[in-house]
Coordinates of C-alpha atoms and ligand atoms in Angstrom, one line a residue:
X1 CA -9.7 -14.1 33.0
X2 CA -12.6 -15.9 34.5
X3 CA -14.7 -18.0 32.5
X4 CA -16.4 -20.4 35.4
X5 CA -20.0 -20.1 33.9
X6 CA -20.4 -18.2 37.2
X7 CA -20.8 -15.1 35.1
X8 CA -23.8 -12.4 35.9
X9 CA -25.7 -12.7 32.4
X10 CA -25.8 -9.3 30.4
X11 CA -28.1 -8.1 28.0
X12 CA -26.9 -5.7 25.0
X13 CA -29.5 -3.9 23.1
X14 CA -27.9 -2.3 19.7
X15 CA -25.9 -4.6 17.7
X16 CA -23.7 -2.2 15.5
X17 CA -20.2 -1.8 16.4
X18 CA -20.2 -1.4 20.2
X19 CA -23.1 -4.0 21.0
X20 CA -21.7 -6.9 19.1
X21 CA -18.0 -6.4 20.3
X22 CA -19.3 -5.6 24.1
X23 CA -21.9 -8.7 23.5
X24 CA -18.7 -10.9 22.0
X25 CA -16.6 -9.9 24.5
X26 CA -18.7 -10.3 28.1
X27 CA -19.3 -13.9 26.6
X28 CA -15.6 -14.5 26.2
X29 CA -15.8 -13.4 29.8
X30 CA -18.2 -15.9 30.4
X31 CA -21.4 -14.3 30.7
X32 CA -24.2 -15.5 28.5
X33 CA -25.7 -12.9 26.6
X34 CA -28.4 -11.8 25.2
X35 CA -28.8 -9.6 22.6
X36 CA -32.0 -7.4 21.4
X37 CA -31.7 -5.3 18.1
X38 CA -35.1 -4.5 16.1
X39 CA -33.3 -5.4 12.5
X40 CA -35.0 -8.6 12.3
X41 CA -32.4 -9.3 8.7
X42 CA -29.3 -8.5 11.2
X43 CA -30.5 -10.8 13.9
X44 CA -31.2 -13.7 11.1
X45 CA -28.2 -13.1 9.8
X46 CA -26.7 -13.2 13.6
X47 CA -28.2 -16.1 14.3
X48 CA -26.8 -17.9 11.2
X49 CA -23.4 -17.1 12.1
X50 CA -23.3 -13.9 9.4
X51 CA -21.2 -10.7 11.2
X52 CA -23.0 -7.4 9.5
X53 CA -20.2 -5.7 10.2
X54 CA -16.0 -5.9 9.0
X55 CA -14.4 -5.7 12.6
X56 CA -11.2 -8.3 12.9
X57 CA -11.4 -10.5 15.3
X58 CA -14.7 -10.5 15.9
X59 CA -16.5 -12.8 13.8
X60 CA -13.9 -15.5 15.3
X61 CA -14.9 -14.0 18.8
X62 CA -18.6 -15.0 18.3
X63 CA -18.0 -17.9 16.7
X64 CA -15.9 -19.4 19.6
X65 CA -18.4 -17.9 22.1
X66 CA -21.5 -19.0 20.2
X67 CA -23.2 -21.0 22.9
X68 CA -23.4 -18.0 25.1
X69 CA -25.0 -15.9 22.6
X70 CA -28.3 -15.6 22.4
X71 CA -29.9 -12.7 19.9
X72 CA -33.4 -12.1 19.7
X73 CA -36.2 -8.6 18.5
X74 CA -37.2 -9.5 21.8
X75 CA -36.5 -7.4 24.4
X76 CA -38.0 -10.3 27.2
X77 CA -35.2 -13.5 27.0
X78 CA -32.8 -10.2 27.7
X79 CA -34.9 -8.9 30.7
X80 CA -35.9 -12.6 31.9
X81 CA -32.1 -14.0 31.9
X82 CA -30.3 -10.4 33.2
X83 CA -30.2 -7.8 35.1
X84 CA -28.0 -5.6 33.7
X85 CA -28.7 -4.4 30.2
X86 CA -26.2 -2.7 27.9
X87 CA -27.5 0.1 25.8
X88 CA -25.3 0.5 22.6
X89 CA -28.1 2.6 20.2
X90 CA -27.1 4.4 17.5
X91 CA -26.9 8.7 18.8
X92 CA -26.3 10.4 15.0
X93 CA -25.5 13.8 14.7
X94 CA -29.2 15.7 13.8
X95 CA -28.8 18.9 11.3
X96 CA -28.3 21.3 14.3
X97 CA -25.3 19.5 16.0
X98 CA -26.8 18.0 18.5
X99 CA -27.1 13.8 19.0
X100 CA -30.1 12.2 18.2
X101 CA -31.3 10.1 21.2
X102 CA -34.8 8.8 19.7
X103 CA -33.0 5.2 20.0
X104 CA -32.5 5.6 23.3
X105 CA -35.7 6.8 24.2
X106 CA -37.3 4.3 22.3
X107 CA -35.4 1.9 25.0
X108 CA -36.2 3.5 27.8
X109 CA -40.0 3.3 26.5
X110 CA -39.6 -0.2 25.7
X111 CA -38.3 -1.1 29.5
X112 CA -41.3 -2.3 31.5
X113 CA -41.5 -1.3 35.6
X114 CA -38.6 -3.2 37.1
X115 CA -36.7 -2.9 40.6
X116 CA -34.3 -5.8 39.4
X117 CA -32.7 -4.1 36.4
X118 CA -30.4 -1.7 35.5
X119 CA -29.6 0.5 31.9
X120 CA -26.2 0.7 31.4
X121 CA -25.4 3.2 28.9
X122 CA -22.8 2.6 26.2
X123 CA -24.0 4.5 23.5
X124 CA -22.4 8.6 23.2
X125 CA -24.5 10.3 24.7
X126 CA -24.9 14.3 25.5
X127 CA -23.9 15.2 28.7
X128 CA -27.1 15.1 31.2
X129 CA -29.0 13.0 29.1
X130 CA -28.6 9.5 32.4
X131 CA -30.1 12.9 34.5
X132 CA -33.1 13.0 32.1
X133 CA -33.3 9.0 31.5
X134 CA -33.4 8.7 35.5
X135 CA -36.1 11.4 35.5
X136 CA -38.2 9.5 33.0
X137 CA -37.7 6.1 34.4
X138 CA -39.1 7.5 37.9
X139 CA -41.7 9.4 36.3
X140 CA -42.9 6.1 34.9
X141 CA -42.5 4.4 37.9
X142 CA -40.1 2.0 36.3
X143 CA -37.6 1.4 39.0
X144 CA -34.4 0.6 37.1
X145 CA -31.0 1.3 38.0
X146 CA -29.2 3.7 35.4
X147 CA -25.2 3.5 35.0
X148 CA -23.5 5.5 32.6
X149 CA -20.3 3.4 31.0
X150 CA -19.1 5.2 28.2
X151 CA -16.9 2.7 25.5
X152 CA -14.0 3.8 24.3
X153 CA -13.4 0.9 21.8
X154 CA -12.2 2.1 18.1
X155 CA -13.1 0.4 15.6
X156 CA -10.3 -1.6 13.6
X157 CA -8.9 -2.6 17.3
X158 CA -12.6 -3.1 19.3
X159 CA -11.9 -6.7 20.0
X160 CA -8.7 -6.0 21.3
X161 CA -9.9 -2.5 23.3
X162 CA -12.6 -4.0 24.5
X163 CA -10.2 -7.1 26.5
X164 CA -7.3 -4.9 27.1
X165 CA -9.0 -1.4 27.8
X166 CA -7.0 1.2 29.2
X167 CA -9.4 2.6 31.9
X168 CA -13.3 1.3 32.7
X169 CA -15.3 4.4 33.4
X170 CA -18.6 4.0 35.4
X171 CA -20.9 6.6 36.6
X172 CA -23.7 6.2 39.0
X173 CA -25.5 8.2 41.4
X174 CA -26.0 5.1 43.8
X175 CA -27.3 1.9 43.9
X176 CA -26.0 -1.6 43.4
X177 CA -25.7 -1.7 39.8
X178 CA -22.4 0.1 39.6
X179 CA -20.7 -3.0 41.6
X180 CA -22.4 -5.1 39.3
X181 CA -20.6 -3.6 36.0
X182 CA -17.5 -3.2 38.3
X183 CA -17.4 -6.7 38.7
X184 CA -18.6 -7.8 35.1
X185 CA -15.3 -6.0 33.7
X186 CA -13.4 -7.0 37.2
X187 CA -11.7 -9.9 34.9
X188 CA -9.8 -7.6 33.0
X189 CA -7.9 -6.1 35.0
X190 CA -7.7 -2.6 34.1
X191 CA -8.1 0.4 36.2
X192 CA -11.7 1.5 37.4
X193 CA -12.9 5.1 37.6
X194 CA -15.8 5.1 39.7
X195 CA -17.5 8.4 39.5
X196 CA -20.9 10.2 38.8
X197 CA -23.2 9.6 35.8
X198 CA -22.4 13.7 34.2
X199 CA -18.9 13.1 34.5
X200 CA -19.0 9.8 33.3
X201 CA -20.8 11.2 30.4
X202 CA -18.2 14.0 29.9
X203 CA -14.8 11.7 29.9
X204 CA -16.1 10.1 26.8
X205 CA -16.8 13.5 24.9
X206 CA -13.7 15.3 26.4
X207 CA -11.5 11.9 25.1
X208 CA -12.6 12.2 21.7
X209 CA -12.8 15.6 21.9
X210 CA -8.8 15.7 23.2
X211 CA -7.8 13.1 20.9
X212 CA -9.4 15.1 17.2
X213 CA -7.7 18.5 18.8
X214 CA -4.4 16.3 18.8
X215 CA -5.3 15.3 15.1
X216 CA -6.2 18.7 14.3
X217 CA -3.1 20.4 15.9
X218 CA -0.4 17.6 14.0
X219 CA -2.1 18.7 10.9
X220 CA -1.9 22.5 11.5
X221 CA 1.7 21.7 12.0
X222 CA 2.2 19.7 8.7
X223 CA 0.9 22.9 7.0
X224 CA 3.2 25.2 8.4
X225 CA 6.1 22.4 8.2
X226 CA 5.3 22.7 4.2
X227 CA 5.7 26.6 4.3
X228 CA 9.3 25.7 6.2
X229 CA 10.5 23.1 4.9
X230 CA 10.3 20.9 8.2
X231 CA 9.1 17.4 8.0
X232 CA 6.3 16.4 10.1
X233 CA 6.7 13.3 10.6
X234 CA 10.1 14.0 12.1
X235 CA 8.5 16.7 14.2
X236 CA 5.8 14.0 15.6
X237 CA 8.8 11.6 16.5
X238 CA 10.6 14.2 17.9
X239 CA 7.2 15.6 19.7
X240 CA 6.0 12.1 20.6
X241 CA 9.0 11.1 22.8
X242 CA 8.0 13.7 25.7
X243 CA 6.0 11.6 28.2
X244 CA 3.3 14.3 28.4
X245 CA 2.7 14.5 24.8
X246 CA 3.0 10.7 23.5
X247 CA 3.7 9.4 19.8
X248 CA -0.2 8.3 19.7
X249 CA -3.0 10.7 17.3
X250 CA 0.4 12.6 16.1
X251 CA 0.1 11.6 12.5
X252 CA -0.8 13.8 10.0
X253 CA -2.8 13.3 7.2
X254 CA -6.2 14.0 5.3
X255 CA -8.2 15.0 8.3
X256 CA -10.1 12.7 10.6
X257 CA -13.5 11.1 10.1
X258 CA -15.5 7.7 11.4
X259 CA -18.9 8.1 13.1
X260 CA -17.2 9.4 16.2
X261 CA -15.0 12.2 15.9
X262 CA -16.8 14.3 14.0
X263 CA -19.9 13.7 15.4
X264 CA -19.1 14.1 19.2
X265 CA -16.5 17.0 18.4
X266 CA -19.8 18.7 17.3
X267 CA -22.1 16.9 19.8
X268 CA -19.8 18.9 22.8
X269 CA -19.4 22.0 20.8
X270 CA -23.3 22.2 20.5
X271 CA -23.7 20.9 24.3
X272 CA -21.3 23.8 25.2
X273 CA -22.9 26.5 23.0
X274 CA -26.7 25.2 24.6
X275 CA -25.4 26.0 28.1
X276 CA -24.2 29.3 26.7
X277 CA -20.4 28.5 26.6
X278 CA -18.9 29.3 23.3
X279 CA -16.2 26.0 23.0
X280 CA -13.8 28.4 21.0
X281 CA -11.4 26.0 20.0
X282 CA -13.8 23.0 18.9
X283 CA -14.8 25.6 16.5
X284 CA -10.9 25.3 15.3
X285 CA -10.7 21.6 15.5
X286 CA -13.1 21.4 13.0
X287 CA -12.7 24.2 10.6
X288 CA -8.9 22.4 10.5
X289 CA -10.2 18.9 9.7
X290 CA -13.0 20.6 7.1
X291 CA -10.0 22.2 5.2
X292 CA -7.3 19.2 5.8
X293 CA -9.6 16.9 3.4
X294 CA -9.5 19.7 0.7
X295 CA -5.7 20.6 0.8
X296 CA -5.2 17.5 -1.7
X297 CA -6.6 19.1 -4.2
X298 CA -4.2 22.3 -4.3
X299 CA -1.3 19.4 -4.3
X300 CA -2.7 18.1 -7.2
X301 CA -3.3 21.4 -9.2
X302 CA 0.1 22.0 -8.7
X303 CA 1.4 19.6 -10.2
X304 CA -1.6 19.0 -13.1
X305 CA -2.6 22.3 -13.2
X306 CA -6.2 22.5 -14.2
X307 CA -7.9 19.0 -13.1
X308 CA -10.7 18.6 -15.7
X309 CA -10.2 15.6 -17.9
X310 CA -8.0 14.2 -15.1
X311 CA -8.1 10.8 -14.2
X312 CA -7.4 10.5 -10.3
X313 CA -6.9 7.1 -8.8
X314 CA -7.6 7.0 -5.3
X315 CA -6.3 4.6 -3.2
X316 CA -8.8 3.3 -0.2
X317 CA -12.1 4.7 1.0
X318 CA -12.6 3.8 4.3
X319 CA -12.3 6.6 7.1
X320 CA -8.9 4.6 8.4
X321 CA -7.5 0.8 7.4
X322 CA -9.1 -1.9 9.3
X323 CA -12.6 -1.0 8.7
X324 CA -15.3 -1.2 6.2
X325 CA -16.7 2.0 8.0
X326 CA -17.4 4.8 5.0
X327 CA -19.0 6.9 7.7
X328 CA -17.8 10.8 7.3
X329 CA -14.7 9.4 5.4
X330 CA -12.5 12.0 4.2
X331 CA -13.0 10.1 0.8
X332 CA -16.2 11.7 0.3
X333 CA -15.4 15.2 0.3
X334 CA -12.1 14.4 -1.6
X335 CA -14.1 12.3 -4.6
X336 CA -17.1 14.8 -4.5
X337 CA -14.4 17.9 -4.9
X338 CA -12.0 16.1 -7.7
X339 CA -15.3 15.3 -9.5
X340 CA -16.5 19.4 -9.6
X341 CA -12.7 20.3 -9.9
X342 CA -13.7 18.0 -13.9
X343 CA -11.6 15.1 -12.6
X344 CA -12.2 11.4 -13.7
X345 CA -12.4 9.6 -10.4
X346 CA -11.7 5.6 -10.0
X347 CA -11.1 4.1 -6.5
X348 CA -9.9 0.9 -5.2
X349 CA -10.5 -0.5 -1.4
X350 CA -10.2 -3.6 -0.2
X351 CA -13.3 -4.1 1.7
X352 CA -14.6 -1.0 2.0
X353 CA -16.4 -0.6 -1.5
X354 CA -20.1 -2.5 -0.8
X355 CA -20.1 0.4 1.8
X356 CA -18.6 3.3 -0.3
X357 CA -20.8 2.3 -3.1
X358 CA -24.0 3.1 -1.1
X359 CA -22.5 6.9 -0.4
X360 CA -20.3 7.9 -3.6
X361 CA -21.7 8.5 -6.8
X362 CA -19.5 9.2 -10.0
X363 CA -16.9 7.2 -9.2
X364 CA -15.5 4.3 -11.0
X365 CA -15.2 1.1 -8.7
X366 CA -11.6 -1.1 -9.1
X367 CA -11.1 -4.4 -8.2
X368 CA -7.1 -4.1 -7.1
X369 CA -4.8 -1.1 -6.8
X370 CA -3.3 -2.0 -10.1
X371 CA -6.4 -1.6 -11.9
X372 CA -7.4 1.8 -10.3
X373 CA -3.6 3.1 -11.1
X374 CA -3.3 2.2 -14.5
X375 CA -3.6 5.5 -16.8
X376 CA -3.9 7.4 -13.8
X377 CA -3.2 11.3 -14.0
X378 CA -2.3 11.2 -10.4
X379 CA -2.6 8.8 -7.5
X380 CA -3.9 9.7 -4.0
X381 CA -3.6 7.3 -1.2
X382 CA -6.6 8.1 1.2
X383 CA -6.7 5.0 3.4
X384 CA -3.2 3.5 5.2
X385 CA -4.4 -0.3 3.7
X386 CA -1.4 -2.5 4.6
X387 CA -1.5 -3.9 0.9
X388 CA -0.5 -0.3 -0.2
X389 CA 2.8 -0.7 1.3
X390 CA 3.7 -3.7 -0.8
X391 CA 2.7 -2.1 -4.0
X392 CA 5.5 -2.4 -6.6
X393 CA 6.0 1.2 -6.8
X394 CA 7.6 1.2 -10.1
X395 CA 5.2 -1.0 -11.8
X396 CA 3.1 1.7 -10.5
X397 CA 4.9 4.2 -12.2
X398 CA 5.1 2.3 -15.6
X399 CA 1.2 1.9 -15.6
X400 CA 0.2 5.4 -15.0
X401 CA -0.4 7.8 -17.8
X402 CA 1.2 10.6 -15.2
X403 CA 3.8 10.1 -12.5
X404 CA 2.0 12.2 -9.5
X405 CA 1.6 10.2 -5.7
X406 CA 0.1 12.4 -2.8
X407 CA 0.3 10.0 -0.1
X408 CA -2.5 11.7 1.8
X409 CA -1.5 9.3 5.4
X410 CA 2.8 9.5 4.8
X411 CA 2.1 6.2 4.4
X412 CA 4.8 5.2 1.5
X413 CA 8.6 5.8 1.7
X414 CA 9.2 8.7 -0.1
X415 CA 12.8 7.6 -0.9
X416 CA 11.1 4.6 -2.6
X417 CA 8.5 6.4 -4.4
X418 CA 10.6 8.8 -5.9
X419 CA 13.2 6.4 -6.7
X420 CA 10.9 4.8 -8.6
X421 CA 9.5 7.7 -10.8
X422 CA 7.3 8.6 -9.0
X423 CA 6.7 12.2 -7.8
X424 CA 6.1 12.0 -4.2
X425 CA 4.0 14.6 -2.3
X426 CA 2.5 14.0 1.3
X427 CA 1.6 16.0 4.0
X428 CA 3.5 18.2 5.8
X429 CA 7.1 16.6 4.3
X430 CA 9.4 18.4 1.5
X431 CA 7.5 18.1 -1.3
X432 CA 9.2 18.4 -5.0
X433 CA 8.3 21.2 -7.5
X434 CA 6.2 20.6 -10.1
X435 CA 8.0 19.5 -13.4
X436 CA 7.6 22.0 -15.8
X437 CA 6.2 19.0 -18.7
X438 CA 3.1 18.4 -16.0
X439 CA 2.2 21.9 -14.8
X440 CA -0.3 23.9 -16.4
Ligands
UGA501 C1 -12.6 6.8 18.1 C2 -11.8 6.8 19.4 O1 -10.4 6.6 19.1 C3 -12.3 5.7 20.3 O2 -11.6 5.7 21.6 C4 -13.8 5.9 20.6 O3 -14.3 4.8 21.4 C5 -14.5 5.9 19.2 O4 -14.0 7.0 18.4 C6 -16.0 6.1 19.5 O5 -16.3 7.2 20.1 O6 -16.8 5.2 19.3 P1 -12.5 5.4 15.8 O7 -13.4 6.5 15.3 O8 -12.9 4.0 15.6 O9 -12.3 5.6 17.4 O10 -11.1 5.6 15.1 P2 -9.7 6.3 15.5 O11 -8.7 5.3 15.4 O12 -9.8 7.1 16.7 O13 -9.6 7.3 14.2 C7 -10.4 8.4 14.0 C8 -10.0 9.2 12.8 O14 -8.8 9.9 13.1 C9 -9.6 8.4 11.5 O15 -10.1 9.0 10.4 C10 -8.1 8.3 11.5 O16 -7.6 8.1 10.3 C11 -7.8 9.7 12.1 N1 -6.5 9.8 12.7 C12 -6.2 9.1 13.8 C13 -5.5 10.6 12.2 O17 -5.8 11.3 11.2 N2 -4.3 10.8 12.8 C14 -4.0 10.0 13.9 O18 -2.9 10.2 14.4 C15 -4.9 9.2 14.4

């Protein structure tokens, strides 16, 4: 890896998830950086060393690489020191499916006539939307070089994604700034796909796409394999070994959520549907996910019967361990349905509640799993927390009011759990019947 100081210098506008970990990782590189957001409290708090986000690795990233990061409202130390700019704008989902790309417009208006720069788009973005940016650049006479370089980083892992990624993807339709990004991520080794800016565009909705069908599918499974008496996770072992299919995205659980699957599973359904194609089994993908969050609930009314008056402990928040991220977390559907099944709902994540406490409502907030367990009704494990696996599982048992544990990720051994008094239910694994004391 080649950290001379002969670096190109990048810009990065956006500094969520994807701009700080690109902007932390091109100055590990060795490229000073400079980085434009217009939250003037974020870039303070940049500036003084605060990270606004929970993403390990990272805040040791910038802090080792401090010298060579440079953040700023300003859009002009960005286009005085580089060349290349990084776009990494927020694109949410808007009411009809489609993304919302006022951020990036906002850019493009913000960019003043240049010959010597190029946008290189990092943010998810709808499939012609560099045609249309290129359009409106020449229309305005502005003379930049547009490159479309979609990142695949996931949050939890973006430090490591971002040095060890398994494919760069960079679409342009001419022009020197493609070598220029080629070479920026040149250092790393990893192989290059050189192609156009649409099909650039479409690799990073057809990967997510690909990968929430695999989710989807492994959960469709589980629900038959609890009809049969198969065990899912076997089946994904079993499934996983074949070189064409992989062990990756095979585990089953409580749907998928985050700020990308859901929104760019919709995002191409919608992109299909407004070139007239009707994406059939997107439509699946996430009708499955939409009812995978809710199956919980039937587990628990099997067991309790009736959930009003319940007091449900749920263990973890976030969308997936590793990350503060509440965004489209199955744990707000789940907490939102327990509380109009009647249930009493506490929760307990380790760094996820300042996040879940701005989305949630209802719920009562513990500090540690043993406080959110104790006189519980039932337990559901939401989020696979590493802490959750060194639970003492029957000092669990002994401080619940109830004995029911729906591992909602087959996180937990369920020889352990039920060993310990528990009863164990997950997803798509024998489950036990409901004691006759607990049902009805
Ligand atoms: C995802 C992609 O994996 C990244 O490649 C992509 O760059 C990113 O979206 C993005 O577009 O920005 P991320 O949302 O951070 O990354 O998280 P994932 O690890 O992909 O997990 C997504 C959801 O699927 C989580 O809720 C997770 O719990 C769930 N999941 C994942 C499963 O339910 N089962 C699995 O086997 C894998």
């Amino acid at each position: 890896m080649s950290t001379d100081g002969s670096r190109e210098p990048v810009g990065v506008i956006g500094t969520g998830y994807v701009g700080l970990v690109t902007a932390a990782g091109f100055a590990a590189l060795g490229s000073e950086v400079y980085c434009v957001d217009i939250d003037e409290d974020k870039i303070r708090g940049l500036e003084e060393g605060r990270i606004p986000i929970w993403e390990p690795g990272l805040e040791e990233l910038i802090a080792v690489h401090r010298e060579r990061l440079h953040f700023s409202t300003d859009l002009a130390p960005a286009l005085a020191h580089a060349r290349v700019l990084f776009v990494a704008v927020g694109t949410p989902p808007t009411y009809s499916g489609d993304a919302d790309l006022s951020a990036v417009h906002a850019v493009v208006d913000a960019m003043p006539a240049s010959d010597r720069h190029a946008l290189v788009m990092k943010s998810t973005v709808p499939v012609g939307t560099g045609e249309s940016i290129e359009r409106a650049l020449a229309q305005q006479d502005k003379g930049f070089a547009y490159v479309s370089c979609p990142e695949f980083l996931k949050e939890g892992s973006a430090v490591q994604d971002f040095l060890e990624p398994d494919r760069v993807v960079i679409g342009e339709d001419g022009g020197w700034a493609g070598d220029a990004v080629e070479a920026l991520y040149a250092p790393l080794g990893a192989p290059i796909v050189r192609t156009d800016v649409k099909s650039a565009e479409m690799v990073k909705l057809a990967s997510n796409a690909f990968l929430a069908t695999k989710i989807s599918f492994i959960n469709e499974i589980a629900n038959v394999c609890e009809e049969t008496g198969a065990d899912v996770v076997e089946v994904a072992r079993g499934m996983g070994l074949d070189d064409r299919i992989g062990p990756k995205f095979l585990q089953a659980g409580i749907g998928f959520g985050g700020s990308c699957f859901p929104k760019d599973v919709a995002a191409l359904k919608q992109l299909a549907g407004n070139s007239g194609y009707h994406f059939q089994l997107l439509n699946s993908v996430i009708e499955v996910n939409e009812l995978q969050k809710r199956r919980v609930i039937a587990k628990l009314q099997k067991h309790l019967g009736s959930l009003v008056g319940k007091e449900i402990a749920l263990l973890g928040l976030a969308f997936k361990a590793n990350t503060d991220d509440m965004r489209e977390a199955s744990s707000l559907v789940l907490s939102a349905r327990l509380q109009g099944a009647g249930a009493r709902v506490r929760a307990y994540d380790p760094v996820a509640e300042a996040e879940a406490r701005k989305l949630i409502s209802g719920v009562a907030f513990a500090s540690s799993a043993a406080e959110a367990v104790a006189g519980a009704d039932a337990i559901v494990l939401v989020t696979e927390w590493p802490e959750f696996r060194e639970l003492d599982l029957a000092e669990v048992a002994a401080a619940m009011r109830g004995s029911l544990l729906v591992d909602g990720r087959n996180f937990l051994d369920p020889g352990a759990a039920r060993a310990a008094g528990l009863v164990y239910e997950a997803i798509g694994r024998p489950s036990q019947s409901p004691s006759p004391v607990s049902a009805g």
